[in-house]
Amino acid sequence: MDAPGKIVVSDTTAITYFSRIGAISLLKSLFNRIYVPLAVYEELTRLGDSNPGSEEVKTLHWIVVEEVSNFKEVTEKFSQTLDPGESQAISLALEKKASLLIIDEKAGRAEAQSLRIPITGMVGVLLKAKERNLISTVAPFLNRLRQTNFKMGPALYNRALELAGEANLKLNTEKKA
């Protein structure tokens, strides 16, 4: 992840879930500015201000909404169909020559990687926040994410704790006889 001034693009997931767990300010602290495509804005605001992330994309000046001009050209290169937010986030990252794309969905990550876009996800952002001493531990944030419908299995949870130096907090996933 990069210092302030670098171009960072996000799909819907990071805005939604960091808002949902009360940690949206971590994105500002880490990246200074986040670009989101119009489709992400529409996904977040379509259900009104009660949708996590909706109010943030409307009011936080450091979340910048932009239209994608090369969308059709980029999506023709995709090997699979992605939702509009993911497709436009990847397109915007290419258009802006972003130094990082925050994306969690497996298919979207694969497409971004095939186009050589540097990526991270929610867990990567939390690990970077700990590395930069913005948070003291990742476990409480991971636990809050697990209480939502964010898809994070025990393997990812435990790996994140290992990478954060918090392996003593790992989930016990061994089956009892």
C-alpha positions as a Markdown table, in Angstrom:
| # | Residue | x | y | z |
|---|---|---|---|---|
| 1 | Met | 0.0 | 0.0 | 0.0 |
| 2 | Asp | 1.1 | 3.5 | -0.7 |
| 3 | Ala | 1.8 | 6.8 | 0.9 |
| 4 | Pro | -0.7 | 9.7 | 0.5 |
| 5 | Gly | -0.8 | 11.0 | -3.0 |
| 6 | Lys | -0.8 | 7.6 | -4.7 |
| 7 | Ile | -3.9 | 6.6 | -6.6 |
| 8 | Val | -6.0 | 4.1 | -4.8 |
| 9 | Val | -9.3 | 2.8 | -6.3 |
| 10 | Ser | -11.9 | 0.8 | -4.3 |
| 11 | Asp | -14.9 | -1.4 | -5.2 |
| 12 | Thr | -18.0 | -1.4 | -3.1 |
| 13 | Thr | -16.9 | -4.0 | -0.5 |
| 14 | Ala | -14.3 | -1.9 | 1.4 |
| 15 | Ile | -16.5 | 1.2 | 1.7 |
| 16 | Thr | -19.5 | -0.9 | 2.8 |
| 17 | Tyr | -17.7 | -3.1 | 5.4 |
| 18 | Phe | -15.4 | -0.5 | 6.8 |
| 19 | Ser | -18.4 | 1.7 | 7.3 |
| 20 | Arg | -20.4 | -1.2 | 8.8 |
| 21 | Ile | -17.7 | -1.9 | 11.4 |
| 22 | Gly | -17.1 | 1.8 | 12.2 |
| 23 | Ala | -13.6 | 1.8 | 10.7 |
| 24 | Ile | -14.0 | 3.9 | 7.5 |
| 25 | Ser | -11.4 | 6.4 | 8.8 |
| 26 | Leu | -8.7 | 3.7 | 8.4 |
| 27 | Leu | -9.0 | 4.2 | 4.6 |
| 28 | Lys | -8.4 | 7.9 | 4.9 |
| 29 | Ser | -5.5 | 7.4 | 7.3 |
| 30 | Leu | -3.8 | 4.9 | 5.0 |
| 31 | Phe | -4.5 | 6.4 | 1.6 |
| 32 | Asn | -5.6 | 10.0 | 2.0 |
| 33 | Arg | -7.9 | 9.7 | -1.0 |
| 34 | Ile | -10.0 | 6.8 | -2.4 |
| 35 | Tyr | -11.4 | 6.8 | -5.9 |
| 36 | Val | -14.6 | 4.9 | -6.6 |
| 37 | Pro | -16.4 | 4.5 | -10.0 |
| 38 | Leu | -19.9 | 5.7 | -10.5 |
| 39 | Ala | -21.3 | 2.1 | -10.4 |
| 40 | Val | -19.9 | 1.8 | -6.8 |
| 41 | Tyr | -21.5 | 5.1 | -5.8 |
| 42 | Glu | -24.8 | 3.8 | -7.3 |
| 43 | Glu | -24.6 | 0.4 | -5.6 |
| 44 | Leu | -24.0 | 2.2 | -2.2 |
| 45 | Thr | -26.7 | 4.8 | -2.6 |
| 46 | Arg | -29.4 | 2.9 | -4.4 |
| 47 | Leu | -31.1 | 1.8 | -1.1 |
| 48 | Gly | -30.7 | 5.1 | 0.7 |
| 49 | Asp | -28.7 | 6.4 | 3.5 |
| 50 | Ser | -29.4 | 3.4 | 5.7 |
| 51 | Asn | -27.1 | 1.3 | 3.5 |
| 52 | Pro | -23.6 | 1.2 | 5.1 |
| 53 | Gly | -21.3 | 3.4 | 3.0 |
| 54 | Ser | -24.0 | 5.4 | 1.4 |
| 55 | Glu | -23.7 | 8.5 | 3.5 |
| 56 | Glu | -19.9 | 8.2 | 3.4 |
| 57 | Val | -19.7 | 8.3 | -0.4 |
| 58 | Lys | -22.0 | 11.3 | -0.5 |
| 59 | Thr | -20.3 | 13.4 | 2.3 |
| 60 | Leu | -16.7 | 12.4 | 2.7 |
| 61 | His | -14.6 | 14.7 | 0.5 |
| 62 | Trp | -11.7 | 12.2 | 0.4 |
| 63 | Ile | -13.9 | 9.6 | -1.4 |
| 64 | Val | -13.9 | 10.8 | -5.0 |
| 65 | Val | -16.5 | 9.4 | -7.4 |
| 66 | Glu | -15.5 | 9.3 | -11.1 |
| 67 | Glu | -17.0 | 8.1 | -14.3 |
| 68 | Val | -15.0 | 5.5 | -16.3 |
| 69 | Ser | -14.4 | 6.4 | -19.9 |
| 70 | Asn | -12.6 | 3.2 | -21.0 |
| 71 | Phe | -15.2 | 0.8 | -19.5 |
| 72 | Lys | -16.3 | -1.0 | -22.7 |
| 73 | Glu | -12.8 | -1.4 | -23.9 |
| 74 | Val | -11.6 | -2.9 | -20.6 |
| 75 | Thr | -14.5 | -5.2 | -20.0 |
| 76 | Glu | -14.1 | -6.8 | -23.4 |
| 77 | Lys | -10.8 | -8.2 | -22.0 |
| 78 | Phe | -12.5 | -9.9 | -19.0 |
| 79 | Ser | -12.6 | -13.7 | -19.0 |
| 80 | Gln | -15.8 | -13.6 | -17.0 |
| 81 | Thr | -18.7 | -11.4 | -16.2 |
| 82 | Leu | -18.3 | -9.3 | -13.1 |
| 83 | Asp | -20.8 | -7.0 | -11.3 |
| 84 | Pro | -20.9 | -3.4 | -12.4 |
| 85 | Gly | -19.0 | -2.1 | -9.4 |
| 86 | Glu | -16.1 | -4.6 | -9.8 |
| 87 | Ser | -16.0 | -4.1 | -13.5 |
| 88 | Gln | -15.9 | -0.3 | -13.2 |
| 89 | Ala | -13.4 | -0.4 | -10.3 |
| 90 | Ile | -11.0 | -2.4 | -12.4 |
| 91 | Ser | -11.5 | -0.1 | -15.4 |
| 92 | Leu | -11.0 | 3.0 | -13.3 |
| 93 | Ala | -7.8 | 1.5 | -11.8 |
| 94 | Leu | -6.5 | 0.9 | -15.3 |
| 95 | Glu | -7.6 | 4.3 | -16.6 |
| 96 | Lys | -6.0 | 6.2 | -13.6 |
| 97 | Lys | -2.9 | 3.9 | -13.6 |
| 98 | Ala | -3.7 | 3.2 | -9.9 |
| 99 | Ser | -1.0 | 2.0 | -7.6 |
| 100 | Leu | -3.6 | -0.1 | -5.7 |
| 101 | Leu | -7.1 | -1.6 | -6.2 |
| 102 | Ile | -9.0 | -2.6 | -3.1 |
| 103 | Ile | -11.2 | -5.6 | -4.1 |
| 104 | Asp | -12.2 | -8.7 | -2.2 |
| 105 | Glu | -14.4 | -10.8 | -4.6 |
| 106 | Lys | -12.4 | -13.7 | -6.0 |
| 107 | Ala | -13.4 | -13.3 | -9.6 |
| 108 | Gly | -12.7 | -9.6 | -9.5 |
| 109 | Arg | -9.3 | -10.1 | -7.9 |
| 110 | Ala | -8.4 | -12.7 | -10.6 |
| 111 | Glu | -9.4 | -10.3 | -13.4 |
| 112 | Ala | -7.4 | -7.4 | -11.8 |
| 113 | Gln | -4.4 | -9.6 | -11.4 |
| 114 | Ser | -4.6 | -10.8 | -15.0 |
| 115 | Leu | -4.4 | -7.1 | -16.0 |
| 116 | Arg | -1.4 | -6.6 | -13.6 |
| 117 | Ile | -3.3 | -4.2 | -11.3 |
| 118 | Pro | -1.8 | -4.3 | -7.7 |
| 119 | Ile | -4.6 | -5.5 | -5.4 |
| 120 | Thr | -5.4 | -5.9 | -1.7 |
| 121 | Gly | -8.6 | -6.6 | 0.2 |
| 122 | Met | -10.1 | -5.8 | 3.5 |
| 123 | Val | -7.7 | -8.1 | 5.4 |
| 124 | Gly | -4.7 | -6.5 | 3.7 |
| 125 | Val | -5.9 | -3.0 | 4.6 |
| 126 | Leu | -6.2 | -4.1 | 8.2 |
| 127 | Leu | -2.8 | -5.6 | 8.2 |
| 128 | Lys | -1.3 | -2.4 | 6.7 |
| 129 | Ala | -3.2 | -0.3 | 9.4 |
| 130 | Lys | -1.5 | -2.4 | 12.1 |
| 131 | Glu | 1.9 | -2.1 | 10.4 |
| 132 | Arg | 1.5 | 1.6 | 10.4 |
| 133 | Asn | 0.4 | 1.7 | 14.1 |
| 134 | Leu | -3.1 | 3.0 | 13.2 |
| 135 | Ile | -4.5 | 0.1 | 15.1 |
| 136 | Ser | -2.9 | -2.1 | 17.8 |
| 137 | Thr | -4.5 | -5.4 | 16.8 |
| 138 | Val | -6.4 | -6.7 | 13.8 |
| 139 | Ala | -8.4 | -9.3 | 15.8 |
| 140 | Pro | -11.2 | -6.9 | 17.0 |
| 141 | Phe | -11.7 | -5.7 | 13.4 |
| 142 | Leu | -11.7 | -9.2 | 12.0 |
| 143 | Asn | -14.2 | -10.2 | 14.7 |
| 144 | Arg | -16.5 | -7.3 | 13.8 |
| 145 | Leu | -16.3 | -8.4 | 10.1 |
| 146 | Arg | -17.2 | -11.9 | 11.0 |
| 147 | Gln | -20.3 | -10.6 | 12.7 |
| 148 | Thr | -21.5 | -9.2 | 9.4 |
| 149 | Asn | -22.1 | -11.1 | 6.2 |
| 150 | Phe | -18.5 | -10.5 | 5.0 |
| 151 | Lys | -17.2 | -13.8 | 3.6 |
| 152 | Met | -14.1 | -14.8 | 5.7 |
| 153 | Gly | -13.5 | -18.4 | 6.5 |
| 154 | Pro | -11.4 | -19.7 | 9.4 |
| 155 | Ala | -8.3 | -20.2 | 7.1 |
| 156 | Leu | -8.3 | -16.5 | 6.1 |
| 157 | Tyr | -9.0 | -15.3 | 9.6 |
| 158 | Asn | -6.2 | -17.4 | 11.1 |
| 159 | Arg | -3.8 | -16.4 | 8.3 |
| 160 | Ala | -4.5 | -12.8 | 9.0 |
| 161 | Leu | -3.8 | -13.3 | 12.7 |
| 162 | Glu | -0.6 | -15.0 | 11.9 |
| 163 | Leu | 0.6 | -12.2 | 9.6 |
| 164 | Ala | -0.4 | -9.7 | 12.3 |
| 165 | Gly | 1.6 | -11.5 | 14.9 |
| 166 | Glu | -1.6 | -12.4 | 16.8 |
| 167 | Ala | -1.5 | -16.2 | 16.2 |
| 168 | Asn | -2.4 | -16.8 | 19.8 |
| 169 | Leu | -5.9 | -15.6 | 19.0 |
| 170 | Lys | -6.5 | -18.1 | 16.1 |
| 171 | Leu | -9.8 | -20.0 | 15.8 |
| 172 | Asn | -9.6 | -23.7 | 16.7 |
| 173 | Thr | -10.8 | -25.4 | 13.6 |
| 174 | Glu | -9.8 | -28.9 | 14.5 |
| 175 | Lys | -12.6 | -31.4 | 14.5 |
| 176 | Lys | -13.3 | -33.1 | 17.8 |
| 177 | Ala | -13.8 | -36.9 | 17.7 |
